[in-house]
Every structure is written in structure tokens, then in C-alpha cells.
Tab-separated table of C-alpha atoms in Angstrom:
chain	number	residue	atom	x	y	z
A	197	ASP	CA	-152.578	64.629	122.858
A	198	THR	CA	-149.554	66.525	124.185
A	199	LEU	CA	-147.262	63.670	123.205
A	200	LYS	CA	-148.652	63.445	119.686
A	201	THR	CA	-147.933	67.162	119.075
A	202	SER	CA	-144.474	67.092	120.662
A	203	PRO	CA	-142.052	64.822	118.778
A	204	ASP	CA	-139.137	66.130	120.885
A	205	LEU	CA	-140.829	65.093	124.076
A	206	ILE	CA	-141.624	61.626	122.653
A	207	GLN	CA	-137.973	61.239	121.671
A	208	ARG	CA	-136.748	62.201	125.143
A	209	ILE	CA	-139.152	59.750	126.790
A	210	TYR	CA	-138.059	57.029	124.369
A	211	GLU	CA	-134.358	57.624	125.176
A	212	CYS	CA	-135.051	57.572	128.938
A	213	ILE	CA	-136.970	54.304	128.661
A	214	LEU	CA	-134.156	52.737	126.623
A	215	LYS	CA	-131.785	53.372	129.491
A	216	GLU	CA	-134.208	51.841	131.974
A	217	CYS	CA	-134.456	48.674	129.785
A	218	LYS	CA	-130.810	47.948	130.651
A	219	LYS	CA	-131.301	47.873	134.419
A	220	GLU	CA	-130.081	44.715	136.222
A	221	SER	CA	-133.325	44.063	138.017
A	222	LEU	CA	-135.565	41.854	135.869
A	223	THR	CA	-138.687	43.261	137.559
A	224	TYR	CA	-137.677	46.831	136.775
A	225	ARG	CA	-136.500	45.886	133.281
A	226	SER	CA	-139.778	44.099	132.521
A	227	ILE	CA	-141.735	47.245	133.204
A	228	ALA	CA	-139.396	49.366	131.087
A	229	ILE	CA	-139.465	46.957	128.143
A	230	ARG	CA	-143.286	46.855	128.236
A	231	VAL	CA	-143.388	50.676	128.079
A	232	LEU	CA	-140.803	50.648	125.287
A	233	SER	CA	-142.978	48.247	123.282
A	234	LEU	CA	-145.993	50.507	123.682
A	235	LEU	CA	-143.974	53.498	122.491
A	236	ALA	CA	-142.573	51.533	119.575
A	237	ASP	CA	-146.018	50.408	118.522
A	238	GLU	CA	-147.684	53.811	118.892
A	239	TYR	CA	-144.923	56.014	117.477
A	240	ASN	CA	-143.229	53.621	115.023
A	241	PHE	CA	-139.861	53.431	116.744
A	242	GLN	CA	-137.721	50.689	115.178
A	243	VAL	CA	-136.385	48.803	118.202
A	244	TYR	CA	-136.345	45.174	117.058
A	245	GLU	CA	-132.576	44.877	116.583
A	246	LEU	CA	-132.041	45.831	120.214
A	247	PHE	CA	-135.073	43.865	121.412
A	248	TRP	CA	-133.758	40.730	119.692
A	249	ILE	CA	-130.599	40.851	121.783
A	250	TRP	CA	-132.652	40.738	124.996
A	251	PHE	CA	-135.091	38.170	123.579
A	252	GLU	CA	-132.421	35.738	122.391
A	253	LYS	CA	-130.319	36.122	125.528
A	254	ALA	CA	-133.237	35.354	127.815
A	255	LEU	CA	-134.994	32.599	125.892
A	256	LYS	CA	-132.524	30.684	123.759
A	257	GLN	CA	-131.638	27.230	125.104
A	258	PRO	CA	-127.945	26.886	125.965
A	259	ASP	CA	-125.788	24.854	123.582
A	260	PRO	CA	-124.518	21.875	125.594
A	261	ASP	CA	-121.442	21.597	123.344
A	262	ALA	CA	-120.374	25.220	123.701
A	263	GLU	CA	-117.565	25.914	126.132
A	264	ASP	CA	-117.927	29.663	126.564
A	265	GLN	CA	-121.503	30.832	126.797
A	266	GLU	CA	-122.910	34.184	127.787
A	267	MET	CA	-125.077	33.976	130.886
A	268	LYS	CA	-128.812	33.995	130.210
A	269	ASP	CA	-130.976	36.735	131.663
A	270	THR	CA	-132.333	34.865	134.650
A	271	ASP	CA	-133.017	35.515	138.295
A	272	ASN	CA	-132.491	33.326	141.336
A	273	ASP	CA	-136.257	33.488	141.740
A	274	PRO	CA	-137.745	31.345	138.914
A	275	ILE	CA	-141.021	33.259	139.191
A	276	LEU	CA	-139.271	36.520	138.352
A	277	SER	CA	-137.452	34.907	135.447
A	278	ASP	CA	-140.679	33.402	134.137
A	279	ALA	CA	-142.421	36.789	134.369
A	280	TYR	CA	-139.578	38.457	132.455
A	281	HIS	CA	-139.764	35.802	129.733
A	282	ARG	CA	-143.516	36.273	129.474
A	283	THR	CA	-143.080	40.003	129.156
A	284	LEU	CA	-140.604	39.639	126.306
A	285	ILE	CA	-142.913	37.236	124.410
A	286	GLU	CA	-145.973	39.427	124.988
A	287	CYS	CA	-144.115	42.499	123.693
A	288	LEU	CA	-142.999	40.743	120.522
A	289	PRO	CA	-145.989	41.835	118.350
A	290	ARG	CA	-145.637	45.486	119.380
A	291	VAL	CA	-141.925	45.713	118.562
A	292	TRP	CA	-142.169	43.564	115.423
A	293	PRO	CA	-140.189	45.208	112.549
A	294	LYS	CA	-142.230	47.616	110.486
A	295	ILE	CA	-139.434	47.921	107.883
A	296	PRO	CA	-139.454	44.917	105.472
A	297	GLU	CA	-135.676	44.731	105.304
A	298	ILE	CA	-135.413	44.396	109.083
A	299	GLU	CA	-138.279	41.926	109.187
A	300	SER	CA	-136.589	39.840	106.498
A	301	GLN	CA	-133.381	39.797	108.527
A	302	TYR	CA	-134.987	38.658	111.778
A	303	LYS	CA	-138.147	36.684	110.979
A	304	LYS	CA	-136.411	33.300	110.517
A	305	LEU	CA	-134.246	33.820	113.622
A	306	THR	CA	-137.370	34.700	115.600
A	307	PHE	CA	-139.553	31.904	114.331
A	308	ASP	CA	-136.813	29.337	114.906
A	309	LEU	CA	-136.479	30.508	118.472
A	310	LEU	CA	-140.281	30.395	118.953
A	311	ILE	CA	-140.168	26.723	117.923
A	312	GLU	CA	-137.495	26.110	120.541
A	313	ILE	CA	-139.576	27.886	123.196
A	314	ILE	CA	-142.648	25.843	122.320
A	315	LEU	CA	-140.744	22.592	122.584
A	316	TYR	CA	-139.175	23.289	125.962
A	317	SER	CA	-141.718	25.387	127.844
A	318	SER	CA	-144.798	24.977	130.012
A	319	TRP	CA	-148.237	25.266	128.468
A	320	GLN	CA	-148.569	28.778	129.992
A	321	ILE	CA	-145.541	29.990	128.029
A	322	GLN	CA	-146.706	28.101	124.913
A	323	LEU	CA	-150.005	29.974	125.170
A	324	VAL	CA	-148.266	33.364	125.244
A	325	VAL	CA	-146.071	32.394	122.300
A	326	ILE	CA	-149.079	31.424	120.138
A	327	GLN	CA	-151.023	34.536	121.158
A	328	SER	CA	-148.120	36.718	120.115
A	329	LEU	CA	-147.610	34.777	116.920
A	330	ASN	CA	-151.298	35.224	116.073
A	331	GLN	CA	-150.995	38.980	116.485
A	332	ILE	CA	-147.905	39.092	114.270
A	333	LEU	CA	-149.522	37.043	111.529
A	334	GLU	CA	-152.702	39.147	111.618
A	335	LYS	CA	-150.932	42.428	111.034
A	336	SER	CA	-148.044	41.447	108.780
A	337	SER	CA	-148.403	41.852	105.033
A	338	THR	CA	-145.072	40.363	104.099
A	339	ILE	CA	-144.812	37.066	106.014
A	340	MET	CA	-145.358	34.085	103.714
A	341	SER	CA	-146.224	30.431	104.276
A	342	THR	CA	-142.597	29.436	103.724
A	343	ASP	CA	-141.634	31.613	106.704
A	344	ILE	CA	-143.917	29.867	109.175
A	345	ILE	CA	-144.271	26.306	107.861
A	346	SER	CA	-141.784	24.910	110.350
A	347	LEU	CA	-143.782	26.502	113.192
A	348	ILE	CA	-147.111	25.003	112.205
A	349	GLU	CA	-146.472	21.336	112.916
A	350	PRO	CA	-145.262	21.645	116.524
A	351	ILE	CA	-148.116	24.008	117.351
A	352	ILE	CA	-150.849	21.885	115.763
A	353	ASN	CA	-149.450	18.773	117.511
A	354	LEU	CA	-150.043	20.501	120.856
A	355	GLY	CA	-153.796	20.743	120.227
A	356	PRO	CA	-155.119	17.343	121.261
A	357	ARG	CA	-152.299	16.669	123.740
A	358	THR	CA	-152.678	19.611	126.107
A	359	LYS	CA	-155.275	19.681	128.805
A	360	ALA	CA	-155.437	23.485	128.783
A	361	SER	CA	-158.555	24.745	127.030
A	362	GLY	CA	-157.072	28.226	126.658
A	363	LEU	CA	-154.121	26.812	124.701
A	364	LYS	CA	-156.476	24.754	122.525
A	365	ARG	CA	-158.551	27.830	121.753
A	366	GLU	CA	-155.500	29.807	120.704
A	367	ILE	CA	-154.282	26.995	118.455
A	368	LEU	CA	-157.709	26.960	116.757
A	369	LYS	CA	-157.484	30.747	116.366
A	370	LEU	CA	-154.064	30.294	114.724
A	371	LEU	CA	-155.612	27.836	112.224
A	372	ARG	CA	-158.422	30.289	111.443
A	373	ILE	CA	-155.849	32.952	110.711
A	374	LEU	CA	-153.886	30.564	108.465
A	375	PHE	CA	-157.020	29.341	106.650
A	376	ASN	CA	-158.361	32.862	106.040
A	377	ASN	CA	-155.168	34.160	104.389
A	378	SER	CA	-154.074	32.644	101.114
A	379	ARG	CA	-150.476	33.616	101.794
A	380	TYR	CA	-150.548	31.201	104.708
A	381	SER	CA	-153.068	28.538	103.721
A	382	ILE	CA	-151.189	27.582	100.564
A	383	CYS	CA	-148.773	25.630	102.732
A	384	PHE	CA	-151.473	22.988	103.366
A	385	ASN	CA	-152.160	22.618	99.665
A	386	GLU	CA	-148.494	22.214	98.793
A	387	ASN	CA	-147.379	19.963	101.701
A	388	GLU	CA	-149.151	16.585	101.998
A	389	ASN	CA	-147.405	15.738	105.269
A	390	LEU	CA	-148.539	18.971	106.887
A	391	GLN	CA	-152.057	18.376	105.528
A	392	ASN	CA	-152.118	14.909	107.111
A	393	ILE	CA	-150.917	16.338	110.443
A	394	LEU	CA	-153.625	18.996	110.286
A	395	HIS	CA	-156.336	16.395	109.558
A	396	PHE	CA	-155.144	14.072	112.272
A	397	ASN	CA	-155.018	16.773	114.989
A	398	ILE	CA	-158.264	18.489	114.039
A	399	ASP	CA	-160.047	15.112	114.198
A	400	GLU	CA	-158.475	14.507	117.607
A	401	MET	CA	-159.813	17.823	118.862
A	402	ILE	CA	-163.219	17.181	117.329
A	403	HIS	CA	-163.415	13.988	119.441
A	404	ASP	CA	-162.109	15.713	122.568
A	405	ASN	CA	-164.534	14.618	125.276
A	406	ARG	CA	-162.999	17.011	127.857
A	407	SER	CA	-164.438	20.131	126.210
A	408	SER	CA	-167.545	20.361	124.068
A	409	GLU	CA	-166.596	23.968	123.253
A	410	ILE	CA	-163.261	22.899	121.733
A	411	SER	CA	-164.870	19.993	119.937
A	412	GLU	CA	-167.491	22.261	118.344
A	413	GLN	CA	-164.915	24.877	117.361
A	414	ALA	CA	-162.717	22.253	115.679
A	415	LYS	CA	-165.732	20.761	113.910
A	416	GLU	CA	-166.847	24.162	112.595
A	417	LEU	CA	-163.321	25.049	111.496
A	418	LYS	CA	-163.080	21.830	109.479
A	419	LYS	CA	-166.539	22.295	107.969
A	420	LEU	CA	-165.763	25.881	106.827
A	421	ASN	CA	-162.500	24.826	105.255
A	422	GLU	CA	-163.373	21.509	103.623
A	423	HIS	CA	-161.247	22.327	100.565
A	424	LEU	CA	-158.132	21.970	102.694
A	425	PHE	CA	-159.095	18.450	103.755
A	426	LYS	CA	-160.251	16.967	100.414
A	427	LYS	CA	-156.922	15.631	99.291
A	428	ILE	CA	-156.311	13.758	102.513
A	429	LYS	CA	-155.787	10.042	102.092
A	430	LYS	CA	-158.392	7.920	103.880
A	431	ASP	CA	-155.760	5.858	105.511
A	432	ILE	CA	-153.743	8.368	107.510
A	433	GLU	CA	-150.797	6.831	109.221
A	434	HIS	CA	-150.313	7.538	112.877
A	435	ILE	CA	-148.729	10.940	113.292
A	436	GLU	CA	-145.997	10.827	115.894
A	437	PRO	CA	-146.418	13.634	118.466
A	438	THR	CA	-143.863	16.355	118.786
A	439	ASN	CA	-141.180	15.416	121.272
A	440	ILE	CA	-142.878	16.960	124.289
A	441	ASP	CA	-143.925	15.144	127.445
A	442	GLN	CA	-147.068	17.096	128.223
A	443	ASN	CA	-147.379	15.281	131.533
A	444	ASP	CA	-144.388	17.319	132.684
A	445	LEU	CA	-146.164	20.576	131.921
A	446	PHE	CA	-149.121	20.252	134.239
């Protein structure tokens, strides 16, 4: 209550936390960035431009052809680096731009990097990415199907190929969000290839004999959204999986 009635105090706390976010220790910085994200979400601070610098530096894959590259934010201890990366991804929905102009500037950059993370990460990181994406899609009123269409295929392709039930559940949650919002679901009506990929992977999850829960969820999702499956050709060609060796992730 004191904070809400004292804008000056909030501003001073915000400025102090910003300084702490630049500490060298990834453990210390992770805590500061998490606090910053909570402040940004609660008090509408616009921090995404700064956050993006940290996010890209930590998570973007190095370009093998580039001679001079800035060092990634990593630690000699891979567990600390992984924890820092998870923190950044988890904070993404809370710092997401609230100003449409800033969102428009960064959404493609962000979604392209999320694709990269999904393709090169363990299932645990993939899970955090999809959880954060789901939160962003649920609260955004300006993101359109064209903004996320390139994300949908690699995520859906993970569904039947991962052994992790938690990841499967979050993928099905993503599909529910897409199906329940016409701004998103239109991409399945307009893109036959994506529709075929959807049908193929949903059927694979329906026949998943490792988890009856996942199978039932996938079956129910398809039943409730039959209109998105009607135009599917009966003879669906084999859909090649995304270039991920899931055996390396477990």
C-alpha cells in the first residue's frame, strides 16, 4: 500500500534495481532481473528495450561465420547459466511491451529468437519458452496470426516427439489459446500446410500410449474444434519432424 501511494519511492526502487541488473554475477543478476520484471508488470515501467539487450546476448546462438562476436552472458558453471537463461525467459511476459509501437518493433525479433531457442534447447527450456509464450498471447490484444505463424510449426512438432508430459500439456494449452482467439486461429484456415501439420501431430498425441491424460486432452481439443480440421485432405503426406534430435534432450 505504501508503494502504491508513493510514486517517488517506486521510482527510486526501480532505479536501484536497474543498477543491480548489471552486476557481473549471474546469480545476483537473475534475482535483480526477476524483481525488475515484477516492478515493470505491477507499475507499468517500460523496460523491454533494455531487457531485449540482455535476452538476446544470453540466448542468441553465435553466428559461426562472424569473426568478431560479443561474448554471451554465460558462466563457467552450466547450471548457473541455465538458471539465468530460464529467469530471462520466465520474465518475458512480465516485461512484454505495453506500448504498441515498442511491441511492433520487438515482437518479430523476439519470436524469431524463441524459435531458435526451441530448436536448440532441452525440453526443460522448451517448456519455459512455451509457458511464457502462452502468457504473452493470452494478454496481448495486438499480436496477430501473422506474427506467430512461424512459431507454431516447430512447437506443434514437439508434441508427439517429446517424452515430457509437462511439455505436451503446455503445447495443448497453446493450441487452446490459438483456437479460442480468432486473431490466431485464422492462420489454420488460411494455411493448408500448417493445417496438415496440426492434424498430423494432434492425431499422434491422440494415439499416445504413454499418457492417457495427454491422449484424452488431444482428443477433446480436436472434438471441440472440428471446424479447423474439416478441410484436411484424407491422405496426409508424412510430415517431416522439425530438425531436433529429441533423444539428445533426455
